[in-house]
PDB file of C-alpha atoms and ligand atoms in Angstrom:
ATOM      1  CA  MET A  32       7.221   4.689 158.820  1.00 91.00           C
ATOM      2  CA  THR A  33      10.905   6.867 158.764  1.00 97.00           C
ATOM      3  CA  LEU A  34      13.800   4.882 157.792  1.00 98.00           C
ATOM      4  CA  LEU A  35      16.008   7.212 158.135  1.00 98.00           C
ATOM      5  CA  ASP A  36      16.458  10.426 159.665  1.00 98.00           C
ATOM      6  CA  ALA A  37      19.281  12.304 158.961  1.00 98.00           C
ATOM      7  CA  ARG A  38      19.585  16.327 160.395  1.00 98.00           C
ATOM      8  CA  ASN A  39      21.966  19.237 159.734  1.00 98.00           C
ATOM      9  CA  LEU A  40      24.818  16.814 158.589  1.00 98.00           C
ATOM     10  CA  GLY A  41      27.864  19.332 157.831  1.00 98.00           C
ATOM     11  CA  LYS A  42      31.203  18.857 156.102  1.00 98.00           C
ATOM     12  CA  ARG A  43      34.007  21.057 155.338  1.00 97.00           C
ATOM     13  CA  TYR A  44      37.247  19.842 153.253  1.00 96.00           C
ATOM     14  CA  THR A  45      40.024  21.855 152.858  1.00 92.00           C
ATOM     15  CA  SER A  46      42.083  20.950 150.078  1.00 84.00           C
ATOM     16  CA  GLY A  47      45.603  23.868 148.434  1.00 85.00           C
ATOM     17  CA  GLY A  48      44.494  27.055 150.479  1.00 85.00           C
ATOM     18  CA  ARG A  49      40.386  25.732 149.532  1.00 89.00           C
ATOM     19  CA  ASP A  50      37.515  25.204 152.240  1.00 92.00           C
ATOM     20  CA  VAL A  51      34.919  23.740 150.758  1.00 94.00           C
ATOM     21  CA  ALA A  52      31.965  23.507 152.017  1.00 96.00           C
ATOM     22  CA  ALA A  53      30.693  19.888 150.820  1.00 97.00           C
ATOM     23  CA  LEU A  54      27.791  19.477 152.934  1.00 98.00           C
ATOM     24  CA  ASP A  55      26.735  22.289 154.049  1.00 98.00           C
ATOM     25  CA  ASP A  56      23.271  21.924 156.978  1.00 98.00           C
ATOM     26  CA  VAL A  57      21.610  19.378 155.240  1.00 98.00           C
ATOM     27  CA  SER A  58      18.446  17.646 156.373  1.00 98.00           C
ATOM     28  CA  LEU A  59      16.539  14.829 154.982  1.00 97.00           C
ATOM     29  CA  SER A  60      14.457  11.859 155.759  1.00 98.00           C
ATOM     30  CA  LEU A  61      13.260   8.415 154.102  1.00 98.00           C
ATOM     31  CA  ALA A  62      10.551   6.123 155.047  1.00 98.00           C
ATOM     32  CA  ALA A  63      10.960   2.100 154.228  1.00 97.00           C
ATOM     33  CA  GLY A  64      10.360   0.927 151.505  1.00 97.00           C
ATOM     34  CA  GLU A  65      10.911   4.133 149.377  1.00 98.00           C
ATOM     35  CA  THR A  66      12.834   5.265 146.768  1.00 98.00           C
ATOM     36  CA  LEU A  67      14.478   9.587 146.953  1.00 98.00           C
ATOM     37  CA  GLY A  68      16.207  10.591 144.197  1.00 98.00           C
ATOM     38  CA  LEU A  69      19.072  12.711 144.799  1.00 98.00           C
ATOM     39  CA  ALA A  70      20.198  15.098 141.857  1.00 97.00           C
ATOM     40  CA  GLY A  71      22.521  18.637 141.196  1.00 96.00           C
ATOM     41  CA  ALA A  72      25.033  19.633 139.724  1.00 94.00           C
ATOM     42  CA  SER A  73      29.356  18.054 139.806  1.00 94.00           C
ATOM     43  CA  GLY A  74      30.969  19.188 142.999  1.00 95.00           C
ATOM     44  CA  SER A  75      27.327  20.198 145.020  1.00 97.00           C
ATOM     45  CA  GLY A  76      27.852  16.807 147.724  1.00 97.00           C
ATOM     46  CA  LYS A  77      25.320  14.572 146.590  1.00 97.00           C
ATOM     47  CA  SER A  78      28.053  11.917 146.665  1.00 97.00           C
ATOM     48  CA  THR A  79      29.458  13.862 149.996  1.00 97.00           C
ATOM     49  CA  LEU A  80      26.618  12.508 151.438  1.00 98.00           C
ATOM     50  CA  ALA A  81      26.174   9.344 149.874  1.00 97.00           C
ATOM     51  CA  ARG A  82      29.742   8.727 152.292  1.00 97.00           C
ATOM     52  CA  VAL A  83      28.600  10.007 155.229  1.00 98.00           C
ATOM     53  CA  LEU A  84      24.950   8.206 155.151  1.00 98.00           C
ATOM     54  CA  THR A  85      27.203   4.862 154.560  1.00 97.00           C
ATOM     55  CA  ARG A  86      29.904   5.642 157.239  1.00 97.00           C
ATOM     56  CA  LEU A  87      32.730   6.040 154.962  1.00 95.00           C
ATOM     57  CA  VAL A  88      33.340   9.812 155.118  1.00 96.00           C
ATOM     58  CA  PRO A  89      33.115  11.181 159.170  1.00 97.00           C
ATOM     59  CA  ALA A  90      30.595  14.210 159.338  1.00 98.00           C
ATOM     60  CA  ASP A  91      31.707  17.045 161.153  1.00 97.00           C
ATOM     61  CA  GLY A  92      28.231  17.777 162.819  1.00 97.00           C
ATOM     62  CA  GLY A  93      24.976  16.389 162.867  1.00 98.00           C
ATOM     63  CA  THR A  94      22.467  13.397 163.426  1.00 98.00           C
ATOM     64  CA  VAL A  95      20.998  10.516 161.504  1.00 98.00           C
ATOM     65  CA  ARG A  96      18.824   8.460 163.141  1.00 98.00           C
ATOM     66  CA  PHE A  97      19.249   4.918 160.893  1.00 98.00           C
ATOM     67  CA  ASP A  98      16.342   1.825 161.864  1.00 96.00           C
ATOM     68  CA  GLY A  99      16.069   3.618 164.900  1.00 95.00           C
ATOM     69  CA  GLU A 100      19.396   4.151 166.059  1.00 96.00           C
ATOM     70  CA  ASP A 101      21.787   6.235 166.621  1.00 98.00           C
ATOM     71  CA  TRP A 102      24.251   5.701 163.205  1.00 98.00           C
ATOM     72  CA  LEU A 103      26.787   8.471 163.737  1.00 98.00           C
ATOM     73  CA  ALA A 104      26.903   6.772 167.444  1.00 97.00           C
ATOM     74  CA  LEU A 105      27.614   3.516 165.993  1.00 97.00           C
ATOM     75  CA  SER A 106      31.665   2.409 165.926  1.00 96.00           C
ATOM     76  CA  GLY A 107      33.230  -1.132 166.150  1.00 95.00           C
ATOM     77  CA  SER A 108      31.904  -4.009 166.075  1.00 94.00           C
ATOM     78  CA  PRO A 109      28.264  -2.540 166.570  1.00 95.00           C
ATOM     79  CA  LEU A 110      28.623  -0.879 163.694  1.00 96.00           C
ATOM     80  CA  ARG A 111      30.144  -3.814 161.586  1.00 93.00           C
ATOM     81  CA  ARG A 112      26.941  -5.700 162.074  1.00 93.00           C
ATOM     82  CA  ARG A 113      24.558  -2.772 161.510  1.00 95.00           C
ATOM     83  CA  ARG A 114      26.266  -2.890 157.929  1.00 95.00           C
ATOM     84  CA  SER A 115      24.342  -5.124 156.841  1.00 96.00           C
ATOM     85  CA  LYS A 116      21.203  -3.306 156.890  1.00 97.00           C
ATOM     86  CA  MET A 117      22.335  -0.418 154.951  1.00 98.00           C
ATOM     87  CA  GLN A 118      24.090  -1.452 151.702  1.00 97.00           C
ATOM     88  CA  MET A 119      25.676   0.674 148.785  1.00 95.00           C
ATOM     89  CA  VAL A 120      26.598   0.557 145.192  1.00 96.00           C
ATOM     90  CA  PHE A 121      28.629   2.560 143.229  1.00 91.00           C
ATOM     91  CA  GLN A 122      29.706   3.583 139.604  1.00 87.00           C
ATOM     92  CA  ASP A 123      31.848   0.287 138.741  1.00 82.00           C
ATOM     93  CA  VAL A 124      32.185  -0.142 142.461  1.00 84.00           C
ATOM     94  CA  LEU A 125      33.602  -3.565 141.611  1.00 86.00           C
ATOM     95  CA  GLY A 126      36.803  -1.747 140.098  1.00 83.00           C
ATOM     96  CA  ALA A 127      38.384  -1.712 143.722  1.00 84.00           C
ATOM     97  CA  PHE A 128      38.712  -5.162 143.405  1.00 88.00           C
ATOM     98  CA  ASN A 129      40.759  -7.349 142.504  1.00 90.00           C
ATOM     99  CA  PRO A 130      39.838  -8.543 139.928  1.00 89.00           C
ATOM    100  CA  ARG A 131      41.243 -11.471 140.169  1.00 93.00           C
ATOM    101  CA  ALA A 132      37.990 -12.257 142.882  1.00 95.00           C
ATOM    102  CA  THR A 133      35.839 -14.609 141.380  1.00 97.00           C
ATOM    103  CA  VAL A 134      32.001 -12.957 140.508  1.00 97.00           C
ATOM    104  CA  ALA A 135      31.442 -16.054 144.329  1.00 97.00           C
ATOM    105  CA  SER A 136      33.805 -14.677 146.615  1.00 96.00           C
ATOM    106  CA  VAL A 137      32.493 -10.621 146.011  1.00 96.00           C
ATOM    107  CA  ILE A 138      28.887 -12.120 146.743  1.00 97.00           C
ATOM    108  CA  GLU A 139      29.581 -14.611 149.749  1.00 96.00           C
ATOM    109  CA  ASP A 140      31.249 -12.270 151.396  1.00 94.00           C
ATOM    110  CA  PRO A 141      28.313 -10.600 152.789  1.00 95.00           C
ATOM    111  CA  LEU A 142      26.672 -13.937 153.526  1.00 96.00           C
ATOM    112  CA  ARG A 143      29.491 -14.427 155.813  1.00 95.00           C
ATOM    113  CA  ILE A 144      30.989 -11.988 157.572  1.00 93.00           C
ATOM    114  CA  HIS A 145      26.711 -10.817 157.996  1.00 94.00           C
ATOM    115  CA  ALA A 146      26.051 -14.771 158.313  1.00 93.00           C
ATOM    116  CA  VAL A 147      22.438 -14.386 156.489  1.00 93.00           C
ATOM    117  CA  VAL A 148      22.463 -18.076 155.952  1.00 95.00           C
ATOM    118  CA  PRO A 149      24.370 -21.269 157.163  1.00 96.00           C
ATOM    119  CA  LYS A 150      27.678 -21.957 155.479  1.00 95.00           C
ATOM    120  CA  ALA A 151      26.709 -24.536 153.801  1.00 96.00           C
ATOM    121  CA  GLU A 152      23.799 -23.388 151.635  1.00 96.00           C
ATOM    122  CA  ARG A 153      26.014 -19.723 150.934  1.00 96.00           C
ATOM    123  CA  GLY A 154      26.657 -21.165 147.748  1.00 96.00           C
ATOM    124  CA  ARG A 155      22.952 -22.008 146.521  1.00 97.00           C
ATOM    125  CA  GLU A 156      22.372 -18.452 147.946  1.00 97.00           C
ATOM    126  CA  VAL A 157      25.069 -16.716 145.756  1.00 97.00           C
ATOM    127  CA  ALA A 158      23.362 -18.774 142.948  1.00 97.00           C
ATOM    128  CA  ALA A 159      19.891 -17.410 143.436  1.00 97.00           C
ATOM    129  CA  LEU A 160      21.328 -14.293 143.852  1.00 97.00           C
ATOM    130  CA  LEU A 161      23.127 -14.440 140.456  1.00 97.00           C
ATOM    131  CA  ASP A 162      19.995 -16.191 138.983  1.00 96.00           C
ATOM    132  CA  ARG A 163      17.565 -12.312 140.498  1.00 95.00           C
ATOM    133  CA  VAL A 164      19.385 -10.653 138.593  1.00 95.00           C
ATOM    134  CA  GLY A 165      19.538 -12.111 136.037  1.00 95.00           C
ATOM    135  CA  LEU A 166      23.294 -13.359 135.396  1.00 96.00           C
ATOM    136  CA  PRO A 167      23.055 -17.306 135.198  1.00 96.00           C
ATOM    137  CA  ALA A 168      24.986 -19.726 137.940  1.00 96.00           C
ATOM    138  CA  SER A 169      27.706 -20.306 135.839  1.00 96.00           C
ATOM    139  CA  TYR A 170      28.438 -16.464 136.233  1.00 97.00           C
ATOM    140  CA  ALA A 171      29.495 -17.447 140.347  1.00 97.00           C
ATOM    141  CA  ALA A 172      33.016 -19.576 139.339  1.00 97.00           C
ATOM    142  CA  ARG A 173      34.663 -16.121 136.391  1.00 97.00           C
ATOM    143  CA  SER A 174      36.367 -13.398 138.217  1.00 96.00           C
ATOM    144  CA  ILE A 175      34.994 -10.097 137.817  1.00 94.00           C
ATOM    145  CA  ARG A 176      37.505  -8.795 135.141  1.00 93.00           C
ATOM    146  CA  ASP A 177      36.044 -11.084 133.518  1.00 94.00           C
ATOM    147  CA  VAL A 178      32.560  -9.776 132.561  1.00 94.00           C
ATOM    148  CA  SER A 179      30.874  -6.647 130.854  1.00 92.00           C
ATOM    149  CA  GLY A 180      30.320  -3.314 133.041  1.00 89.00           C
ATOM    150  CA  GLY A 181      26.746  -4.179 132.510  1.00 90.00           C
ATOM    151  CA  GLU A 182      26.560  -7.701 134.841  1.00 94.00           C
ATOM    152  CA  ARG A 183      29.355  -5.846 137.094  1.00 93.00           C
ATOM    153  CA  GLN A 184      26.916  -3.832 138.191  1.00 93.00           C
ATOM    154  CA  ARG A 185      23.872  -6.989 138.376  1.00 95.00           C
ATOM    155  CA  ILE A 186      27.086  -8.318 140.527  1.00 96.00           C
ATOM    156  CA  ALA A 187      26.778  -5.512 143.461  1.00 96.00           C
ATOM    157  CA  ILE A 188      23.680  -4.485 143.435  1.00 96.00           C
ATOM    158  CA  ALA A 189      24.035  -8.965 144.265  1.00 97.00           C
ATOM    159  CA  ARG A 190      25.944  -8.393 146.256  1.00 97.00           C
ATOM    160  CA  ALA A 191      23.922  -5.194 147.369  1.00 97.00           C
ATOM    161  CA  ILE A 192      21.182  -7.031 148.526  1.00 97.00           C
ATOM    162  CA  ALA A 193      22.720 -10.431 149.810  1.00 97.00           C
ATOM    163  CA  SER A 194      22.609  -9.002 153.246  1.00 96.00           C
ATOM    164  CA  ARG A 195      18.719  -8.142 152.797  1.00 96.00           C
ATOM    165  CA  PRO A 196      19.079  -4.737 154.001  1.00 97.00           C
ATOM    166  CA  ALA A 197      16.886  -1.863 154.328  1.00 98.00           C
ATOM    167  CA  LEU A 198      18.851   0.752 152.325  1.00 98.00           C
ATOM    168  CA  VAL A 199      20.612   0.820 149.287  1.00 98.00           C
ATOM    169  CA  VAL A 200      22.896   4.334 148.863  1.00 98.00           C
ATOM    170  CA  LEU A 201      22.969   4.271 144.978  1.00 97.00           C
ATOM    171  CA  ASP A 202      26.262   6.838 143.198  1.00 97.00           C
ATOM    172  CA  GLU A 203      25.864   6.929 139.883  1.00 95.00           C
ATOM    173  CA  ALA A 204      25.302   3.896 140.272  1.00 93.00           C
ATOM    174  CA  VAL A 205      23.726   3.410 137.048  1.00 92.00           C
ATOM    175  CA  SER A 206      25.520   6.454 134.843  1.00 89.00           C
ATOM    176  CA  ALA A 207      28.530   3.726 132.656  1.00 87.00           C
ATOM    177  CA  LEU A 208      25.835   2.051 131.072  1.00 88.00           C
ATOM    178  CA  ASP A 209      24.488   2.654 127.815  1.00 89.00           C
ATOM    179  CA  VAL A 210      20.723   3.525 127.263  1.00 88.00           C
ATOM    180  CA  SER A 211      19.397   0.439 127.590  1.00 89.00           C
ATOM    181  CA  LEU A 212      21.932  -1.287 129.695  1.00 90.00           C
ATOM    182  CA  ARG A 213      20.113   1.515 132.304  1.00 92.00           C
ATOM    183  CA  GLU A 214      16.724   1.046 131.345  1.00 93.00           C
ATOM    184  CA  LYS A 215      17.203  -2.938 131.939  1.00 92.00           C
ATOM    185  CA  ILE A 216      18.923  -1.725 135.691  1.00 94.00           C
ATOM    186  CA  LEU A 217      16.371   0.107 136.944  1.00 95.00           C
ATOM    187  CA  GLU A 218      13.747  -2.366 135.838  1.00 95.00           C
ATOM    188  CA  LEU A 219      15.458  -4.505 138.484  1.00 95.00           C
ATOM    189  CA  LEU A 220      15.886  -2.257 140.604  1.00 96.00           C
ATOM    190  CA  VAL A 221      12.681  -1.200 140.962  1.00 96.00           C
ATOM    191  CA  ALA A 222      11.136  -5.263 140.494  1.00 96.00           C
ATOM    192  CA  LEU A 223      13.764  -5.943 143.880  1.00 96.00           C
ATOM    193  CA  GLN A 224      12.028  -3.072 145.383  1.00 97.00           C
ATOM    194  CA  ALA A 225       8.240  -4.454 144.851  1.00 96.00           C
ATOM    195  CA  GLU A 226       9.599  -7.686 146.582  1.00 96.00           C
ATOM    196  CA  ARG A 227      12.276  -6.961 149.738  1.00 95.00           C
ATOM    197  CA  GLY A 228      10.258  -3.763 150.139  1.00 95.00           C
ATOM    198  CA  MET A 229      13.824  -1.920 150.881  1.00 97.00           C
ATOM    199  CA  ALA A 230      14.115   1.726 150.650  1.00 98.00           C
ATOM    200  CA  TYR A 231      16.794   2.933 147.851  1.00 98.00           C
ATOM    201  CA  LEU A 232      18.775   6.336 148.319  1.00 98.00           C
ATOM    202  CA  PHE A 233      19.246   7.841 144.764  1.00 98.00           C
ATOM    203  CA  VAL A 234      21.749   9.850 143.368  1.00 97.00           C
ATOM    204  CA  SER A 235      22.218  10.461 139.714  1.00 95.00           C
ATOM    205  CA  HIS A 236      23.143  13.811 138.309  1.00 90.00           C
ATOM    206  CA  ASP A 237      20.315  12.869 135.661  1.00 90.00           C
ATOM    207  CA  LEU A 238      17.106  13.475 136.601  1.00 92.00           C
ATOM    208  CA  ALA A 239      15.346  10.850 133.903  1.00 90.00           C
ATOM    209  CA  VAL A 240      17.229   8.579 135.964  1.00 93.00           C
ATOM    210  CA  LEU A 241      15.460   9.657 138.762  1.00 95.00           C
ATOM    211  CA  ALA A 242      11.780  10.331 136.754  1.00 92.00           C
ATOM    212  CA  ALA A 243      11.883   6.810 136.148  1.00 91.00           C
ATOM    213  CA  VAL A 244      12.686   5.585 139.853  1.00 95.00           C
ATOM    214  CA  SER A 245      12.111   8.498 142.058  1.00 97.00           C
ATOM    215  CA  HIS A 246       8.560   8.347 144.935  1.00 97.00           C
ATOM    216  CA  ARG A 247      10.667  11.850 145.619  1.00 98.00           C
ATOM    217  CA  ILE A 248      13.404  13.829 144.487  1.00 98.00           C
ATOM    218  CA  ALA A 249      16.319  16.447 146.803  1.00 98.00           C
ATOM    219  CA  ILE A 250      17.710  18.441 145.142  1.00 98.00           C
ATOM    220  CA  MET A 251      21.235  19.536 146.003  1.00 98.00           C
ATOM    221  CA  ASP A 252      23.421  22.797 145.822  1.00 98.00           C
ATOM    222  CA  ALA A 253      26.535  24.048 147.207  1.00 97.00           C
ATOM    223  CA  GLY A 254      26.650  21.171 149.738  1.00 98.00           C
ATOM    224  CA  ARG A 255      22.685  22.222 150.467  1.00 98.00           C
ATOM    225  CA  ILE A 256      19.210  20.539 149.786  1.00 98.00           C
ATOM    226  CA  VAL A 257      17.264  23.759 148.421  1.00 98.00           C
ATOM    227  CA  GLU A 258      14.712  21.774 147.036  1.00 98.00           C
ATOM    228  CA  THR A 259      12.438  18.558 148.349  1.00 98.00           C
ATOM    229  CA  GLY A 260       8.890  17.149 146.713  1.00 97.00           C
ATOM    230  CA  PRO A 261       7.413  14.702 144.615  1.00 97.00           C
ATOM    231  CA  ALA A 262       8.952  13.795 141.581  1.00 96.00           C
ATOM    232  CA  ALA A 263       6.172  14.255 139.409  1.00 95.00           C
ATOM    233  CA  GLU A 264       6.004  18.304 141.057  1.00 96.00           C
ATOM    234  CA  VAL A 265      10.030  18.805 141.048  1.00 96.00           C
ATOM    235  CA  ILE A 266      10.399  17.482 137.796  1.00 94.00           C
ATOM    236  CA  GLY A 267       6.638  19.191 136.150  1.00 93.00           C
ATOM    237  CA  SER A 268       7.391  22.447 138.614  1.00 95.00           C
ATOM    238  CA  PRO A 269      10.615  22.930 139.675  1.00 95.00           C
ATOM    239  CA  GLN A 270      11.095  26.224 142.188  1.00 96.00           C
ATOM    240  CA  SER A 271      14.661  26.191 142.643  1.00 97.00           C
ATOM    241  CA  ALA A 272      16.925  27.397 139.760  1.00 97.00           C
ATOM    242  CA  ALA A 273      19.041  24.971 140.990  1.00 96.00           C
ATOM    243  CA  ALA A 274      15.965  22.631 140.188  1.00 96.00           C
ATOM    244  CA  ARG A 275      15.049  24.564 137.007  1.00 95.00           C
ATOM    245  CA  ALA A 276      18.538  23.828 135.334  1.00 93.00           C
ATOM    246  CA  LEU A 277      18.449  20.579 135.653  1.00 94.00           C
ATOM    247  CA  VAL A 278      14.809  20.393 134.232  1.00 92.00           C
ATOM    248  CA  ARG A 279      16.487  22.698 131.030  1.00 90.00           C
ATOM    249  CA  ALA A 280      19.503  19.370 130.581  1.00 87.00           C
ATOM    250  CA  VAL A 281      16.838  17.029 129.263  1.00 82.00           C
ATOM    251  CA  PRO A 282      14.994  18.343 127.250  1.00 65.00           C
ATOM    252  CA  ARG A 283      13.009  15.702 126.609  1.00 66.00           C
ATOM    253  CA  LEU A 284      11.927  14.896 130.088  1.00 61.00           C
ATOM    254  CA  VAL A 285       8.749  12.970 130.259  1.00 52.00           C
ATOM    255  CA  ILE A 286       6.919  11.566 133.238  1.00 52.00           C
ATOM    256  CA  GLU A 287       6.118   8.888 131.132  1.00 50.00           C
ATOM    257  CA  LYS A 288       5.341   6.788 134.873  1.00 45.00           C
ATOM    258  CA  GLU A 289       2.242   8.867 136.630  1.00 48.00           C
ATOM    259  CA  ASP A 290       4.414  10.507 139.856  1.00 51.00           C
ATOM    260  CA  ARG A 291       5.310   6.719 141.592  1.00 58.00           C
ATOM    261  CA  ASN A 292       2.556   5.625 144.491  1.00 53.00           C
ATOM    262  CA  ALA A 293       3.694   8.050 147.575  1.00 50.00           C
ATOM    263  CA  VAL A 294       4.470   4.792 150.289  1.00 52.00           C
TER     264      VAL A 294
HETATM  265  N1  ATP B 448      37.632  13.983 149.319  1.00 72.04           N
HETATM  266  C1  ATP B 448      38.119  15.726 149.141  1.00 72.04           C
HETATM  267  N2  ATP B 448      39.627  16.693 150.039  1.00 72.04           N
HETATM  268  C2  ATP B 448      38.871  17.526 149.504  1.00 72.04           C
HETATM  269  N3  ATP B 448      37.575  17.852 148.561  1.00 72.04           N
HETATM  270  C3  ATP B 448      36.534  17.696 148.167  1.00 72.04           C
HETATM  271  C4  ATP B 448      36.712  15.935 148.270  1.00 72.04           C
HETATM  272  N4  ATP B 448      35.805  15.240 148.355  1.00 72.04           N
HETATM  273  C5  ATP B 448      35.086  16.364 147.860  1.00 72.04           C
HETATM  274  N5  ATP B 448      35.647  17.393 148.198  1.00 72.04           N
HETATM  275  C6  ATP B 448      34.706  18.527 147.217  1.00 72.04           C
HETATM  276  O1  ATP B 448      33.427  18.669 148.193  1.00 72.04           O
HETATM  277  C7  ATP B 448      32.644  18.847 146.773  1.00 72.04           C
HETATM  278  C8  ATP B 448      31.592  18.375 147.008  1.00 72.04           C
HETATM  279  O2  ATP B 448      32.249  16.761 145.818  1.00 72.04           O
HETATM  280  P1  ATP B 448      31.012  15.770 145.897  1.00 72.04           P
HETATM  281  O3  ATP B 448      31.466  14.705 145.239  1.00 72.04           O
HETATM  282  O4  ATP B 448      29.965  15.627 147.022  1.00 72.04           O
HETATM  283  O5  ATP B 448      29.754  16.270 144.855  1.00 72.04           O
HETATM  284  P2  ATP B 448      29.173  15.137 144.051  1.00 72.04           P
HETATM  285  O6  ATP B 448      27.677  15.988 143.685  1.00 72.04           O
HETATM  286  O7  ATP B 448      29.038  13.769 144.126  1.00 72.04           O
HETATM  287  O8  ATP B 448      29.675  15.947 142.038  1.00 72.04           O
HETATM  288  P3  ATP B 448      29.685  14.783 141.252  1.00 72.04           P
HETATM  289  O9  ATP B 448      28.425  14.994 140.360  1.00 72.04           O
HETATM  290  O10 ATP B 448      30.769  15.524 140.080  1.00 72.04           O
HETATM  291  O11 ATP B 448      30.079  12.908 141.675  1.00 72.04           O
HETATM  292  C9  ATP B 448      33.171  19.474 145.409  1.00 72.04           C
HETATM  293  O12 ATP B 448      33.516  20.700 146.045  1.00 72.04           O
HETATM  294  C10 ATP B 448      33.913  18.850 145.869  1.00 72.04           C
HETATM  295  O13 ATP B 448      35.363  19.006 144.548  1.00 72.04           O
HETATM  296 MG1   MG B 449      29.750  12.689 143.144  1.00 72.04          MG
END
């Protein structure tokens, strides 16, 4: 089942006399429960696409159908309500929060806003979410400045899945973590997907990361999607110059897992 279908998205930025087509006629689709990896050189438009899809910045043109709705046409309280279905995890997304905010309040926000569970059960739900991302319930009382980078990303994931979304957009969500921590978070994300059937749009400049989690991979170059295919094919026999350059940048890239089964 198609969960998200984006067509002909465009986005231009003008700054300092420079006009940039950050998105140039971008179309992509995602099935329910699928992971689409999105790779591309720095400045190719990956984050712009993630921000347009999550409604953080407006597109200049194009359409997005998400979960049966005209997603870009939603505004006001209908948009606020539907946001429960599309959540995001950015690189150090909690860095933007008040550092004194408690872990509990960070995870409770979406539970409250989207009335996921009755008020009396919120504390228990926070503990269950913490447990699910591998943190002790005692972390609920800590302030977010007192947790490590890896723990923060776990908390960001707990927050993102709290509202039981159908799609999570992850933009360089593991890029700041060291290799062993990164592997653990990727394993967690794959396990959560198997349990909950969420789709992921997984943005990374690192094809090795995408190889570990993606069913399909799309490659961006200068605001356009220049190649899309099953992960093993894009990595094993890249067709575009942009994809070949990314594969070359990871010289020892081996596809350890067979192409994740198509959904
Ligand atoms: N707010 C903005 N104002 C002006 N230009 C912008 C803005 N945001 C992005 N751009 C430009 O749009 C283009 C795409 O940027 P974007 O952040 O989407 O790339 P990216 O693929 O995410 O890169 P990276 O891998 O470095 O994160 C770049 O040329 C960038 O300079
Ligand atoms: Mg980016």
